[in-house]
């Protein structure tokens, strides 16, 4: 009976974490998946005389928004917490030994540790972006002050010629006339 609960816990973890990842993956095929999905009539051995087929350039992955990443983290945290609570209830009711709660607890602990690292990375990125904005503002302010403090350019008078050439004048004649 206890091994059935363990298998059920493994299937639940698989269903909570891996199935949504598999369902959300992009439809683009990479090199490995292209090899896995080759038709059976194609050969994997290349002939020396045969031209290598051109591999199409993969589409660029669309950038996931911050809200999507946070929603995904919340779903995982909620699912793993529910799994730990369920495993705890199963252990408390006496249907499974105490160690059945260990795998979900380890998964939840690892997930929380990764969230802590991700929060640190997010904080570091925010601080770096704020520093970059402050530095850019300081440079712009310095450039503006330097432009205001610079001496005005000297205006010089250019001599004007007495006779100005006008190519559209009516009395103009061609050379040699």
PDB file of C-alpha atoms in Angstrom:
ATOM      1  CA  UNK A   1       0.000   0.000   0.000  1.00  0.00           C
ATOM      2  CA  UNK A   2       2.812   2.467   0.822  1.00  0.00           C
ATOM      3  CA  UNK A   3       4.470   2.134  -2.587  1.00  0.00           C
ATOM      4  CA  UNK A   4       1.191   3.050  -4.284  1.00  0.00           C
ATOM      5  CA  UNK A   5       1.089   6.328  -2.393  1.00  0.00           C
ATOM      6  CA  UNK A   6       4.697   7.021  -3.339  1.00  0.00           C
ATOM      7  CA  UNK A   7       3.909   6.414  -6.998  1.00  0.00           C
ATOM      8  CA  UNK A   8       0.864   8.640  -6.662  1.00  0.00           C
ATOM      9  CA  UNK A   9       3.033  11.397  -5.182  1.00  0.00           C
ATOM     10  CA  UNK A  10       5.531  11.077  -8.040  1.00  0.00           C
ATOM     11  CA  UNK A  11       2.738  11.268 -10.611  1.00  0.00           C
ATOM     12  CA  UNK A  12       1.280  14.301  -8.829  1.00  0.00           C
ATOM     13  CA  UNK A  13       4.639  16.115  -8.873  1.00  0.00           C
ATOM     14  CA  UNK A  14       5.041  15.216 -12.525  1.00  0.00           C
ATOM     15  CA  UNK A  15       1.555  16.507 -13.266  1.00  0.00           C
ATOM     16  CA  UNK A  16       2.050  19.754 -11.359  1.00  0.00           C
ATOM     17  CA  UNK A  17       5.480  20.710 -12.670  1.00  0.00           C
ATOM     18  CA  UNK A  18       6.308  18.918 -15.896  1.00  0.00           C
ATOM     19  CA  UNK A  19       2.980  18.727 -17.731  1.00  0.00           C
ATOM     20  CA  UNK A  20       2.394  22.523 -17.718  1.00  0.00           C
ATOM     21  CA  UNK A  21       5.963  23.059 -18.921  1.00  0.00           C
ATOM     22  CA  UNK A  22       5.375  20.596 -21.734  1.00  0.00           C
ATOM     23  CA  UNK A  23       2.060  22.177 -22.698  1.00  0.00           C
ATOM     24  CA  UNK A  24       3.484  25.716 -22.755  1.00  0.00           C
ATOM     25  CA  UNK A  25       6.521  25.009 -24.863  1.00  0.00           C
ATOM     26  CA  UNK A  26       6.784  26.764 -28.186  1.00  0.00           C
ATOM     27  CA  UNK A  27       5.864  24.990 -31.385  1.00  0.00           C
ATOM     28  CA  UNK A  28       9.244  25.696 -32.911  1.00  0.00           C
ATOM     29  CA  UNK A  29      11.445  22.696 -33.469  1.00  0.00           C
ATOM     30  CA  UNK A  30      15.043  22.693 -32.426  1.00  0.00           C
ATOM     31  CA  UNK A  31      17.789  20.434 -33.656  1.00  0.00           C
ATOM     32  CA  UNK A  32      17.190  17.690 -31.105  1.00  0.00           C
ATOM     33  CA  UNK A  33      13.422  17.580 -31.514  1.00  0.00           C
ATOM     34  CA  UNK A  34      13.840  17.635 -35.272  1.00  0.00           C
ATOM     35  CA  UNK A  35      16.013  14.524 -35.002  1.00  0.00           C
ATOM     36  CA  UNK A  36      13.534  12.846 -32.675  1.00  0.00           C
ATOM     37  CA  UNK A  37      10.612  13.467 -35.008  1.00  0.00           C
ATOM     38  CA  UNK A  38      12.266  12.336 -38.251  1.00  0.00           C
ATOM     39  CA  UNK A  39      10.159  10.138 -40.463  1.00  0.00           C
ATOM     40  CA  UNK A  40      11.094   6.494 -40.449  1.00  0.00           C
ATOM     41  CA  UNK A  41      11.833   6.457 -44.192  1.00  0.00           C
ATOM     42  CA  UNK A  42      14.604   9.082 -43.844  1.00  0.00           C
ATOM     43  CA  UNK A  43      18.121   7.867 -43.267  1.00  0.00           C
ATOM     44  CA  UNK A  44      20.381   9.269 -40.597  1.00  0.00           C
ATOM     45  CA  UNK A  45      23.564   8.321 -42.469  1.00  0.00           C
ATOM     46  CA  UNK A  46      24.754  11.052 -44.807  1.00  0.00           C
ATOM     47  CA  UNK A  47      26.097  10.083 -48.175  1.00  0.00           C
ATOM     48  CA  UNK A  48      29.390  11.775 -49.056  1.00  0.00           C
ATOM     49  CA  UNK A  49      28.108  12.865 -52.488  1.00  0.00           C
ATOM     50  CA  UNK A  50      24.819  14.160 -51.104  1.00  0.00           C
ATOM     51  CA  UNK A  51      24.418  17.877 -50.450  1.00  0.00           C
ATOM     52  CA  UNK A  52      23.695  18.699 -46.809  1.00  0.00           C
ATOM     53  CA  UNK A  53      20.164  19.944 -46.375  1.00  0.00           C
ATOM     54  CA  UNK A  54      19.726  23.502 -45.237  1.00  0.00           C
ATOM     55  CA  UNK A  55      18.445  23.887 -41.736  1.00  0.00           C
ATOM     56  CA  UNK A  56      15.955  26.741 -41.497  1.00  0.00           C
ATOM     57  CA  UNK A  57      16.817  29.497 -39.081  1.00  0.00           C
ATOM     58  CA  UNK A  58      14.811  29.026 -35.879  1.00  0.00           C
ATOM     59  CA  UNK A  59      12.292  31.704 -35.062  1.00  0.00           C
ATOM     60  CA  UNK A  60      13.391  33.997 -32.278  1.00  0.00           C
ATOM     61  CA  UNK A  61      11.745  33.106 -29.002  1.00  0.00           C
ATOM     62  CA  UNK A  62       9.239  35.616 -27.842  1.00  0.00           C
ATOM     63  CA  UNK A  63      10.207  37.334 -24.668  1.00  0.00           C
ATOM     64  CA  UNK A  64       8.144  36.364 -21.666  1.00  0.00           C
ATOM     65  CA  UNK A  65       6.812  39.232 -19.623  1.00  0.00           C
ATOM     66  CA  UNK A  66       7.558  39.706 -15.961  1.00  0.00           C
ATOM     67  CA  UNK A  67       3.894  39.116 -15.107  1.00  0.00           C
ATOM     68  CA  UNK A  68       3.994  35.741 -16.867  1.00  0.00           C
ATOM     69  CA  UNK A  69       7.087  34.681 -14.937  1.00  0.00           C
ATOM     70  CA  UNK A  70       5.571  35.754 -11.618  1.00  0.00           C
ATOM     71  CA  UNK A  71       2.292  33.947 -12.391  1.00  0.00           C
ATOM     72  CA  UNK A  72       4.236  30.792 -13.259  1.00  0.00           C
ATOM     73  CA  UNK A  73       6.183  31.015  -9.983  1.00  0.00           C
ATOM     74  CA  UNK A  74       2.948  31.436  -8.013  1.00  0.00           C
ATOM     75  CA  UNK A  75       1.344  28.421  -9.696  1.00  0.00           C
ATOM     76  CA  UNK A  76       4.362  26.240  -8.921  1.00  0.00           C
ATOM     77  CA  UNK A  77       4.505  27.416  -5.325  1.00  0.00           C
ATOM     78  CA  UNK A  78       0.776  26.809  -4.858  1.00  0.00           C
ATOM     79  CA  UNK A  79       0.932  23.371  -6.464  1.00  0.00           C
ATOM     80  CA  UNK A  80       3.931  22.248  -4.456  1.00  0.00           C
ATOM     81  CA  UNK A  81       2.413  23.582  -1.229  1.00  0.00           C
ATOM     82  CA  UNK A  82      -0.811  21.695  -1.961  1.00  0.00           C
ATOM     83  CA  UNK A  83       1.236  18.561  -2.633  1.00  0.00           C
ATOM     84  CA  UNK A  84       3.065  18.892   0.708  1.00  0.00           C
ATOM     85  CA  UNK A  85      -0.234  19.431   2.532  1.00  0.00           C
ATOM     86  CA  UNK A  86      -1.784  16.420   0.780  1.00  0.00           C
ATOM     87  CA  UNK A  87       1.227  14.246   1.567  1.00  0.00           C
ATOM     88  CA  UNK A  88       1.088  15.433   5.191  1.00  0.00           C
ATOM     89  CA  UNK A  89      -2.606  14.534   5.386  1.00  0.00           C
ATOM     90  CA  UNK A  90      -1.911  11.093   3.918  1.00  0.00           C
ATOM     91  CA  UNK A  91       0.891  10.505   6.441  1.00  0.00           C
ATOM     92  CA  UNK A  92      -1.208  11.834   9.332  1.00  0.00           C
ATOM     93  CA  UNK A  93      -4.106   9.576   8.416  1.00  0.00           C
ATOM     94  CA  UNK A  94      -1.823   6.541   8.537  1.00  0.00           C
ATOM     95  CA  UNK A  95      -2.120   5.495   4.892  1.00  0.00           C
ATOM     96  CA  UNK A  96       1.586   6.009   4.212  1.00  0.00           C
ATOM     97  CA  UNK A  97       4.858   6.010   6.182  1.00  0.00           C
ATOM     98  CA  UNK A  98       6.440   9.283   7.345  1.00  0.00           C
ATOM     99  CA  UNK A  99       9.023   9.409   4.565  1.00  0.00           C
ATOM    100  CA  UNK A 100       6.351   9.912   1.875  1.00  0.00           C
ATOM    101  CA  UNK A 101       6.277  13.586   2.791  1.00  0.00           C
ATOM    102  CA  UNK A 102      10.034  13.952   2.142  1.00  0.00           C
ATOM    103  CA  UNK A 103      10.053  14.240  -1.724  1.00  0.00           C
ATOM    104  CA  UNK A 104       7.361  16.957  -1.907  1.00  0.00           C
ATOM    105  CA  UNK A 105       8.987  18.808   1.009  1.00  0.00           C
ATOM    106  CA  UNK A 106      12.391  18.677  -0.703  1.00  0.00           C
ATOM    107  CA  UNK A 107      10.839  19.922  -3.960  1.00  0.00           C
ATOM    108  CA  UNK A 108       9.090  22.782  -2.176  1.00  0.00           C
ATOM    109  CA  UNK A 109      12.280  23.689  -0.284  1.00  0.00           C
ATOM    110  CA  UNK A 110      14.317  23.688  -3.494  1.00  0.00           C
ATOM    111  CA  UNK A 111      11.686  25.769  -5.240  1.00  0.00           C
ATOM    112  CA  UNK A 112      11.670  28.311  -2.394  1.00  0.00           C
ATOM    113  CA  UNK A 113      15.483  28.441  -2.499  1.00  0.00           C
ATOM    114  CA  UNK A 114      15.339  29.156  -6.237  1.00  0.00           C
ATOM    115  CA  UNK A 115      12.741  31.865  -5.612  1.00  0.00           C
ATOM    116  CA  UNK A 116      15.070  33.447  -3.076  1.00  0.00           C
ATOM    117  CA  UNK A 117      17.928  33.486  -5.599  1.00  0.00           C
ATOM    118  CA  UNK A 118      15.582  34.863  -8.290  1.00  0.00           C
ATOM    119  CA  UNK A 119      14.464  37.633  -5.942  1.00  0.00           C
ATOM    120  CA  UNK A 120      18.122  38.543  -5.344  1.00  0.00           C
ATOM    121  CA  UNK A 121      18.795  38.620  -9.081  1.00  0.00           C
ATOM    122  CA  UNK A 122      15.707  40.781  -9.661  1.00  0.00           C
ATOM    123  CA  UNK A 123      16.835  43.197  -6.941  1.00  0.00           C
ATOM    124  CA  UNK A 124      20.337  43.393  -8.403  1.00  0.00           C
ATOM    125  CA  UNK A 125      18.896  44.105 -11.859  1.00  0.00           C
ATOM    126  CA  UNK A 126      16.645  46.834 -10.488  1.00  0.00           C
ATOM    127  CA  UNK A 127      19.575  48.457  -8.675  1.00  0.00           C
ATOM    128  CA  UNK A 128      21.771  48.249 -11.780  1.00  0.00           C
ATOM    129  CA  UNK A 129      19.029  49.796 -13.925  1.00  0.00           C
ATOM    130  CA  UNK A 130      18.491  52.585 -11.369  1.00  0.00           C
ATOM    131  CA  UNK A 131      22.246  53.270 -11.276  1.00  0.00           C
ATOM    132  CA  UNK A 132      22.382  53.373 -15.075  1.00  0.00           C
ATOM    133  CA  UNK A 133      19.455  55.817 -15.197  1.00  0.00           C
ATOM    134  CA  UNK A 134      21.063  58.021 -12.511  1.00  0.00           C
ATOM    135  CA  UNK A 135      24.398  57.984 -14.363  1.00  0.00           C
ATOM    136  CA  UNK A 136      22.689  58.899 -17.644  1.00  0.00           C
ATOM    137  CA  UNK A 137      20.818  61.753 -15.931  1.00  0.00           C
ATOM    138  CA  UNK A 138      24.052  63.024 -14.372  1.00  0.00           C
ATOM    139  CA  UNK A 139      25.857  62.922 -17.722  1.00  0.00           C
ATOM    140  CA  UNK A 140      23.001  64.729 -19.465  1.00  0.00           C
ATOM    141  CA  UNK A 141      22.934  67.391 -16.743  1.00  0.00           C
ATOM    142  CA  UNK A 142      26.718  67.784 -16.955  1.00  0.00           C
ATOM    143  CA  UNK A 143      26.548  68.127 -20.746  1.00  0.00           C
ATOM    144  CA  UNK A 144      23.765  70.711 -20.444  1.00  0.00           C
ATOM    145  CA  UNK A 145      25.739  72.729 -17.886  1.00  0.00           C
ATOM    146  CA  UNK A 146      28.879  72.528 -20.038  1.00  0.00           C
ATOM    147  CA  UNK A 147      26.925  73.786 -23.043  1.00  0.00           C
ATOM    148  CA  UNK A 148      25.483  76.682 -21.039  1.00  0.00           C
ATOM    149  CA  UNK A 149      28.848  77.629 -19.562  1.00  0.00           C
ATOM    150  CA  UNK A 150      30.695  77.539 -22.876  1.00  0.00           C
ATOM    151  CA  UNK A 151      31.615  80.869 -24.461  1.00  0.00           C
ATOM    152  CA  UNK A 152      29.404  81.881 -27.352  1.00  0.00           C
ATOM    153  CA  UNK A 153      30.880  81.421 -30.788  1.00  0.00           C
ATOM    154  CA  UNK A 154      32.592  84.386 -32.409  1.00  0.00           C
ATOM    155  CA  UNK A 155      30.633  85.807 -35.312  1.00  0.00           C
ATOM    156  CA  UNK A 156      32.823  87.032 -38.157  1.00  0.00           C
ATOM    157  CA  UNK A 157      31.803  89.208 -41.041  1.00  0.00           C
ATOM    158  CA  UNK A 158      32.465  87.815 -44.483  1.00  0.00           C
ATOM    159  CA  UNK A 159      33.105  90.284 -47.285  1.00  0.00           C
ATOM    160  CA  UNK A 160      30.273  90.395 -49.796  1.00  0.00           C
ATOM    161  CA  UNK A 161      31.286  90.458 -53.438  1.00  0.00           C
ATOM    162  CA  UNK A 162      30.177  93.455 -55.477  1.00  0.00           C
ATOM    163  CA  UNK A 163      28.723  91.412 -58.303  1.00  0.00           C
ATOM    164  CA  UNK A 164      26.815  88.251 -57.452  1.00  0.00           C
ATOM    165  CA  UNK A 165      26.514  85.536 -60.078  1.00  0.00           C
ATOM    166  CA  UNK A 166      22.928  84.579 -60.792  1.00  0.00           C
ATOM    167  CA  UNK A 167      22.489  81.544 -62.973  1.00  0.00           C
ATOM    168  CA  UNK A 168      18.823  82.277 -63.580  1.00  0.00           C
ATOM    169  CA  UNK A 169      19.272  85.858 -64.759  1.00  0.00           C
ATOM    170  CA  UNK A 170      17.591  86.799 -68.068  1.00  0.00           C
ATOM    171  CA  UNK A 171      20.615  88.521 -69.606  1.00  0.00           C
ATOM    172  CA  UNK A 172      22.824  85.477 -69.220  1.00  0.00           C
ATOM    173  CA  UNK A 173      24.504  84.205 -72.352  1.00  0.00           C
ATOM    174  CA  UNK A 174      26.068  80.883 -73.101  1.00  0.00           C
ATOM    175  CA  UNK A 175      29.825  80.643 -73.521  1.00  0.00           C
ATOM    176  CA  UNK A 176      30.926  81.506 -77.026  1.00  0.00           C
ATOM    177  CA  UNK A 177      27.838  83.507 -78.049  1.00  0.00           C
TER     178      UNK A 177
END
